[in-house]
Each structure stands twice: as structure tokens, then as C-alpha cells.
GROMACS .gro file of C-alpha atoms in nm:
model
  235
    1UNK     CA    1   3.189   1.835   0.170
    2UNK     CA    2   3.192   2.040   0.493
    3UNK     CA    3   2.968   2.091   0.738
    4UNK     CA    4   2.954   2.447   0.627
    5UNK     CA    5   2.804   2.305   0.285
    6UNK     CA    6   2.611   2.117   0.435
    7UNK     CA    7   2.421   2.281   0.594
    8UNK     CA    8   2.326   2.473   0.307
    9UNK     CA    9   2.209   2.228   0.194
   10UNK     CA   10   1.945   2.204   0.488
   11UNK     CA   11   1.617   2.219   0.447
   12UNK     CA   12   1.310   2.450   0.343
   13UNK     CA   13   1.113   2.417   0.731
   14UNK     CA   14   0.811   2.568   0.574
   15UNK     CA   15   0.806   2.286   0.208
   16UNK     CA   16   0.882   2.059   0.420
   17UNK     CA   17   0.544   2.185   0.725
   18UNK     CA   18   0.369   2.166   0.400
   19UNK     CA   19   0.442   1.905   0.208
   20UNK     CA   20   0.393   1.698   0.539
   21UNK     CA   21   0.033   1.539   0.531
   22UNK     CA   22   0.098   1.400   0.143
   23UNK     CA   23   0.462   1.263   0.265
   24UNK     CA   24   0.346   1.088   0.595
   25UNK     CA   25   0.061   0.872   0.437
   26UNK     CA   26   0.346   0.775   0.206
   27UNK     CA   27   0.576   0.691   0.465
   28UNK     CA   28   0.302   0.426   0.591
   29UNK     CA   29   0.170   0.385   0.279
   30UNK     CA   30   0.518   0.200   0.196
   31UNK     CA   31   0.597   0.035   0.512
   32UNK     CA   32   0.263  -0.083   0.561
   33UNK     CA   33   0.252  -0.268   0.188
   34UNK     CA   34   0.614  -0.358   0.237
   35UNK     CA   35   0.535  -0.521   0.498
   36UNK     CA   36   0.230  -0.712   0.362
   37UNK     CA   37   0.489  -0.878   0.105
   38UNK     CA   38   0.839  -0.913   0.329
   39UNK     CA   39   0.774  -1.252   0.532
   40UNK     CA   40   0.593  -1.408   0.178
   41UNK     CA   41   1.045  -1.327   0.095
   42UNK     CA   42   1.188  -1.244   0.406
   43UNK     CA   43   1.625  -1.370   0.342
   44UNK     CA   44   1.640  -1.487   0.747
   45UNK     CA   45   1.420  -1.662   0.698
   46UNK     CA   46   1.270  -1.860   0.342
   47UNK     CA   47   1.678  -1.816   0.237
   48UNK     CA   48   1.784  -2.079   0.522
   49UNK     CA   49   1.438  -2.309   0.480
   50UNK     CA   50   1.451  -2.275   0.065
   51UNK     CA   51   1.836  -2.386  -0.017
   52UNK     CA   52   1.790  -2.655   0.286
   53UNK     CA   53   1.478  -2.721   0.066
   54UNK     CA   54   1.729  -2.765  -0.194
   55UNK     CA   55   1.964  -2.936  -0.089
   56UNK     CA   56   2.205  -2.710  -0.003
   57UNK     CA   57   2.499  -2.782   0.362
   58UNK     CA   58   2.463  -2.634   0.691
   59UNK     CA   59   2.743  -2.491   0.624
   60UNK     CA   60   2.629  -2.396   0.311
   61UNK     CA   61   2.377  -2.135   0.402
   62UNK     CA   62   2.565  -2.044   0.732
   63UNK     CA   63   2.840  -1.955   0.419
   64UNK     CA   64   2.573  -1.802   0.213
   65UNK     CA   65   2.346  -1.564   0.502
   66UNK     CA   66   2.746  -1.499   0.729
   67UNK     CA   67   2.793  -1.347   0.347
   68UNK     CA   68   2.548  -1.105   0.360
   69UNK     CA   69   2.617  -0.927   0.659
   70UNK     CA   70   2.969  -0.874   0.562
   71UNK     CA   71   2.847  -0.626   0.298
   72UNK     CA   72   2.762  -0.365   0.529
   73UNK     CA   73   3.007  -0.147   0.500
   74UNK     CA   74   2.821  -0.037   0.223
   75UNK     CA   75   2.624   0.226   0.495
   76UNK     CA   76   2.884   0.468   0.391
   77UNK     CA   77   2.760   0.475   0.016
   78UNK     CA   78   2.414   0.560   0.077
   79UNK     CA   79   2.337   0.872   0.059
   80UNK     CA   80   2.667   0.905  -0.234
   81UNK     CA   81   2.449   0.604  -0.425
   82UNK     CA   82   2.074   0.736  -0.354
   83UNK     CA   83   2.131   1.031  -0.199
   84UNK     CA   84   2.069   1.424  -0.390
   85UNK     CA   85   1.898   1.589  -0.559
   86UNK     CA   86   1.679   1.317  -0.760
   87UNK     CA   87   1.675   1.078  -0.449
   88UNK     CA   88   1.327   1.039  -0.459
   89UNK     CA   89   1.305   0.859  -0.839
   90UNK     CA   90   1.662   0.651  -0.707
   91UNK     CA   91   1.435   0.502  -0.422
   92UNK     CA   92   1.156   0.423  -0.655
   93UNK     CA   93   1.438   0.283  -0.883
   94UNK     CA   94   1.669   0.105  -0.670
   95UNK     CA   95   1.329  -0.003  -0.423
   96UNK     CA   96   1.130  -0.179  -0.738
   97UNK     CA   97   1.453  -0.398  -0.828
   98UNK     CA   98   1.432  -0.545  -0.558
   99UNK     CA   99   1.114  -0.627  -0.554
  100UNK     CA  100   1.125  -0.687  -0.941
  101UNK     CA  101   1.443  -0.958  -0.828
  102UNK     CA  102   1.215  -1.135  -0.599
  103UNK     CA  103   0.909  -1.140  -0.887
  104UNK     CA  104   1.150  -1.256  -1.130
  105UNK     CA  105   1.358  -1.506  -0.968
  106UNK     CA  106   0.935  -1.629  -0.810
  107UNK     CA  107   0.837  -1.693  -1.169
  108UNK     CA  108   1.173  -1.760  -1.308
  109UNK     CA  109   1.177  -2.121  -1.022
  110UNK     CA  110   0.792  -2.150  -1.169
  111UNK     CA  111   0.847  -2.144  -1.499
  112UNK     CA  112   1.178  -2.316  -1.559
  113UNK     CA  113   1.229  -2.604  -1.152
  114UNK     CA  114   1.264  -2.861  -1.355
  115UNK     CA  115   1.448  -2.772  -1.725
  116UNK     CA  116   1.822  -2.650  -1.409
  117UNK     CA  117   1.953  -2.908  -1.197
  118UNK     CA  118   1.896  -2.828  -0.786
  119UNK     CA  119   2.229  -2.735  -0.794
  120UNK     CA  120   2.245  -2.420  -0.985
  121UNK     CA  121   1.883  -2.322  -0.805
  122UNK     CA  122   2.135  -2.295  -0.483
  123UNK     CA  123   2.296  -2.089  -0.755
  124UNK     CA  124   2.069  -1.863  -0.838
  125UNK     CA  125   1.956  -1.795  -0.507
  126UNK     CA  126   2.293  -1.699  -0.360
  127UNK     CA  127   2.390  -1.423  -0.603
  128UNK     CA  128   2.013  -1.308  -0.515
  129UNK     CA  129   2.100  -1.363  -0.121
  130UNK     CA  130   2.367  -1.138  -0.221
  131UNK     CA  131   2.210  -0.882  -0.427
  132UNK     CA  132   1.917  -0.813  -0.231
  133UNK     CA  133   2.196  -0.731   0.084
  134UNK     CA  134   2.357  -0.555  -0.096
  135UNK     CA  135   2.040  -0.284  -0.219
  136UNK     CA  136   1.924  -0.252   0.115
  137UNK     CA  137   2.262  -0.218   0.270
  138UNK     CA  138   2.277   0.045   0.028
  139UNK     CA  139   1.960   0.192  -0.030
  140UNK     CA  140   1.831   0.175   0.337
  141UNK     CA  141   1.987   0.433   0.529
  142UNK     CA  142   1.936   0.661   0.216
  143UNK     CA  143   1.596   0.617   0.241
  144UNK     CA  144   1.542   0.696   0.603
  145UNK     CA  145   1.682   1.034   0.595
  146UNK     CA  146   1.462   1.147   0.296
  147UNK     CA  147   1.229   1.025   0.564
  148UNK     CA  148   1.398   1.243   0.814
  149UNK     CA  149   1.481   1.514   0.611
  150UNK     CA  150   1.096   1.535   0.554
  151UNK     CA  151   0.851   1.455   0.888
  152UNK     CA  152   0.933   1.861   1.091
  153UNK     CA  153   1.031   1.785   1.401
  154UNK     CA  154   0.839   1.760   1.607
  155UNK     CA  155   0.618   1.470   1.442
  156UNK     CA  156   0.884   1.268   1.368
  157UNK     CA  157   0.842   1.031   1.756
  158UNK     CA  158   0.443   1.013   1.605
  159UNK     CA  159   0.505   0.970   1.275
  160UNK     CA  160   0.710   0.657   1.364
  161UNK     CA  161   0.513   0.535   1.537
  162UNK     CA  162   0.262   0.510   1.304
  163UNK     CA  163   0.476   0.295   1.058
  164UNK     CA  164   0.500   0.079   1.340
  165UNK     CA  165   0.162   0.109   1.402
  166UNK     CA  166   0.117   0.059   0.991
  167UNK     CA  167   0.363  -0.179   0.930
  168UNK     CA  168   0.290  -0.378   1.299
  169UNK     CA  169  -0.101  -0.470   1.208
  170UNK     CA  170   0.013  -0.581   0.853
  171UNK     CA  171   0.234  -0.747   0.950
  172UNK     CA  172   0.025  -0.968   1.095
  173UNK     CA  173  -0.172  -1.011   0.758
  174UNK     CA  174   0.186  -1.054   0.580
  175UNK     CA  175   0.250  -1.323   0.807
  176UNK     CA  176  -0.081  -1.531   0.753
  177UNK     CA  177   0.013  -1.429   0.408
  178UNK     CA  178   0.313  -1.644   0.430
  179UNK     CA  179   0.169  -1.949   0.595
  180UNK     CA  180  -0.103  -1.973   0.350
  181UNK     CA  181   0.117  -1.967   0.025
  182UNK     CA  182   0.379  -2.255   0.176
  183UNK     CA  183   0.070  -2.450   0.379
  184UNK     CA  184  -0.093  -2.423  -0.073
  185UNK     CA  185   0.144  -2.651  -0.204
  186UNK     CA  186   0.420  -2.880  -0.251
  187UNK     CA  187   0.785  -2.700  -0.200
  188UNK     CA  188   0.934  -2.555  -0.398
  189UNK     CA  189   0.675  -2.394  -0.522
  190UNK     CA  190   0.562  -2.265  -0.278
  191UNK     CA  191   0.837  -2.108  -0.239
  192UNK     CA  192   0.839  -1.954  -0.569
  193UNK     CA  193   0.469  -1.854  -0.534
  194UNK     CA  194   0.516  -1.687  -0.212
  195UNK     CA  195   0.864  -1.506  -0.356
  196UNK     CA  196   0.589  -1.378  -0.643
  197UNK     CA  197   0.328  -1.214  -0.368
  198UNK     CA  198   0.579  -1.077  -0.167
  199UNK     CA  199   0.767  -0.880  -0.470
  200UNK     CA  200   0.354  -0.731  -0.610
  201UNK     CA  201   0.359  -0.607  -0.250
  202UNK     CA  202   0.728  -0.545  -0.290
  203UNK     CA  203   0.692  -0.320  -0.584
  204UNK     CA  204   0.356  -0.090  -0.444
  205UNK     CA  205   0.443  -0.027  -0.178
  206UNK     CA  206   0.761   0.181  -0.414
  207UNK     CA  207   0.529   0.274  -0.615
  208UNK     CA  208   0.398   0.457  -0.305
  209UNK     CA  209   0.705   0.677  -0.341
  210UNK     CA  210   0.575   0.828  -0.704
  211UNK     CA  211   0.320   1.049  -0.429
  212UNK     CA  212   0.579   1.200  -0.231
  213UNK     CA  213   0.706   1.598  -0.272
  214UNK     CA  214   1.022   1.610  -0.141
  215UNK     CA  215   1.049   1.874  -0.036
  216UNK     CA  216   1.430   1.805   0.175
  217UNK     CA  217   1.589   1.684  -0.112
  218UNK     CA  218   1.964   1.836  -0.077
  219UNK     CA  219   2.045   2.062  -0.295
  220UNK     CA  220   2.348   1.827  -0.376
  221UNK     CA  221   2.537   1.485  -0.223
  222UNK     CA  222   2.900   1.505  -0.201
  223UNK     CA  223   3.101   1.380  -0.498
  224UNK     CA  224   3.307   1.095  -0.407
  225UNK     CA  225   3.278   0.820  -0.217
  226UNK     CA  226   3.548   0.981  -0.102
  227UNK     CA  227   3.402   1.282   0.019
  228UNK     CA  228   3.102   1.125   0.138
  229UNK     CA  229   3.311   0.933   0.411
  230UNK     CA  230   3.469   1.311   0.520
  231UNK     CA  231   3.118   1.411   0.549
  232UNK     CA  232   3.060   1.147   0.779
  233UNK     CA  233   3.427   1.214   1.059
  234UNK     CA  234   3.323   1.535   1.055
  235UNK     CA  235   2.959   1.476   1.191
   0.00000   0.00000   0.00000
């Protein structure tokens, strides 16, 4: 897709402006609910703690954590995979999957903990970490683009401040919630409960996308991954 072709997909300023009050509320609500649940299952902090609790070596923990950063290159294909005319539903689906993976793992842990050896749980959690890293890098940039294109230029800075405020205040509440859950029972039950509660809040965050009106939805997206890379080089 050339720059001229991309220019034809620029959203209508009038549509964006008309839908902005509603969409701004959606974006702030998304960040607020996500920040409530995120501390309960934040990969960078909970991941190493959970693996170490299972008896994984520090070397294995480092491999898993570093491995998640190796998929950063997937951001190149974010717009191709989760952008385009149907990006609202694509974003809802992929972030709901992210949330349900945490929720599902927590439920599985509570139900089957004594049925599987610690080594099996280490493998399952490492796979979970990998899946979440892939989802985050593939979906994140496309979501940021959707927010940007549905925000009038004059409001972009102020919306970023509102999102930061909502996320920060709720994040403090999320930290308290995570600490309370972790101290409520013994490991690994506390981890599994934390995953479930965090997954529920993040799922509620995803539900807010249903109320969005994507006035900035482009007419189409690059047809292939290769064209996505070429379009990026032209910018």
C-alpha cells in the first residue's frame, strides 16, 4: 500500500469528533479496568514469582522472561493482523482471549493442582507466558492506532492525561487488591485466585470496546504481511 493509498483511508474528522465523547469514555474505562486487573497477573512480576514457587531454576525463569521479549518484532504485523475495517471486533476478540487465558489458567490451577506434577505446571505456565507475549505484541500497536485515529488532534494530549489518571488511580487499587489476594491464602492457591480476579477485571475492560464507535476505521488494511513492512518503510 502506497502513501497515497493510505491517505485515502484517513478517517473523517467530523465522524471522529462526533463520536469522541463516547469513545473517550470507552478508552478511559478500558485503561481503568485493565489497571485494576493487571497487577494481579503482571507477567514481569507475577511470572517469576510463580515459577520460582513451582521450583523452577533461576536460569529457566530468565529464559522464559527473555524469551517473551524476543517476539517484539511481531509488532510489525500488528496493523495487518488486528487493524483494518473490522479492527474493533478484532481488538475485542484478541484482548478477551488474553484475559480468558489468565482466567482459564487460574481455574485450571485451582481444580487440577494436585493432579499434575510441578514440572507440568511449569511447562503450562511457560506456554501461557509465550502466548500472552505474542498477543500483547501483535495487538498492542493496532489498539494504540485505533485510539489515536479516534481522537481529534486537539484532544490527544488531554485524552492521554485522562487515561493515565484513570489507569494510575485504578492501578493503585489493583496493587492493593493483588496484595490482599496474595496474602489471603497459601501458595499456589493465592496465585491462582489472583489470576482469576485479574482475568475477570481485564475481561470487563475488553467489554468496554463494545460501546465504541469506530469513526476512524480505515477502509482497508495491507493485504499481506510483506505489504505491511513496505508501507512502514515508506513512512
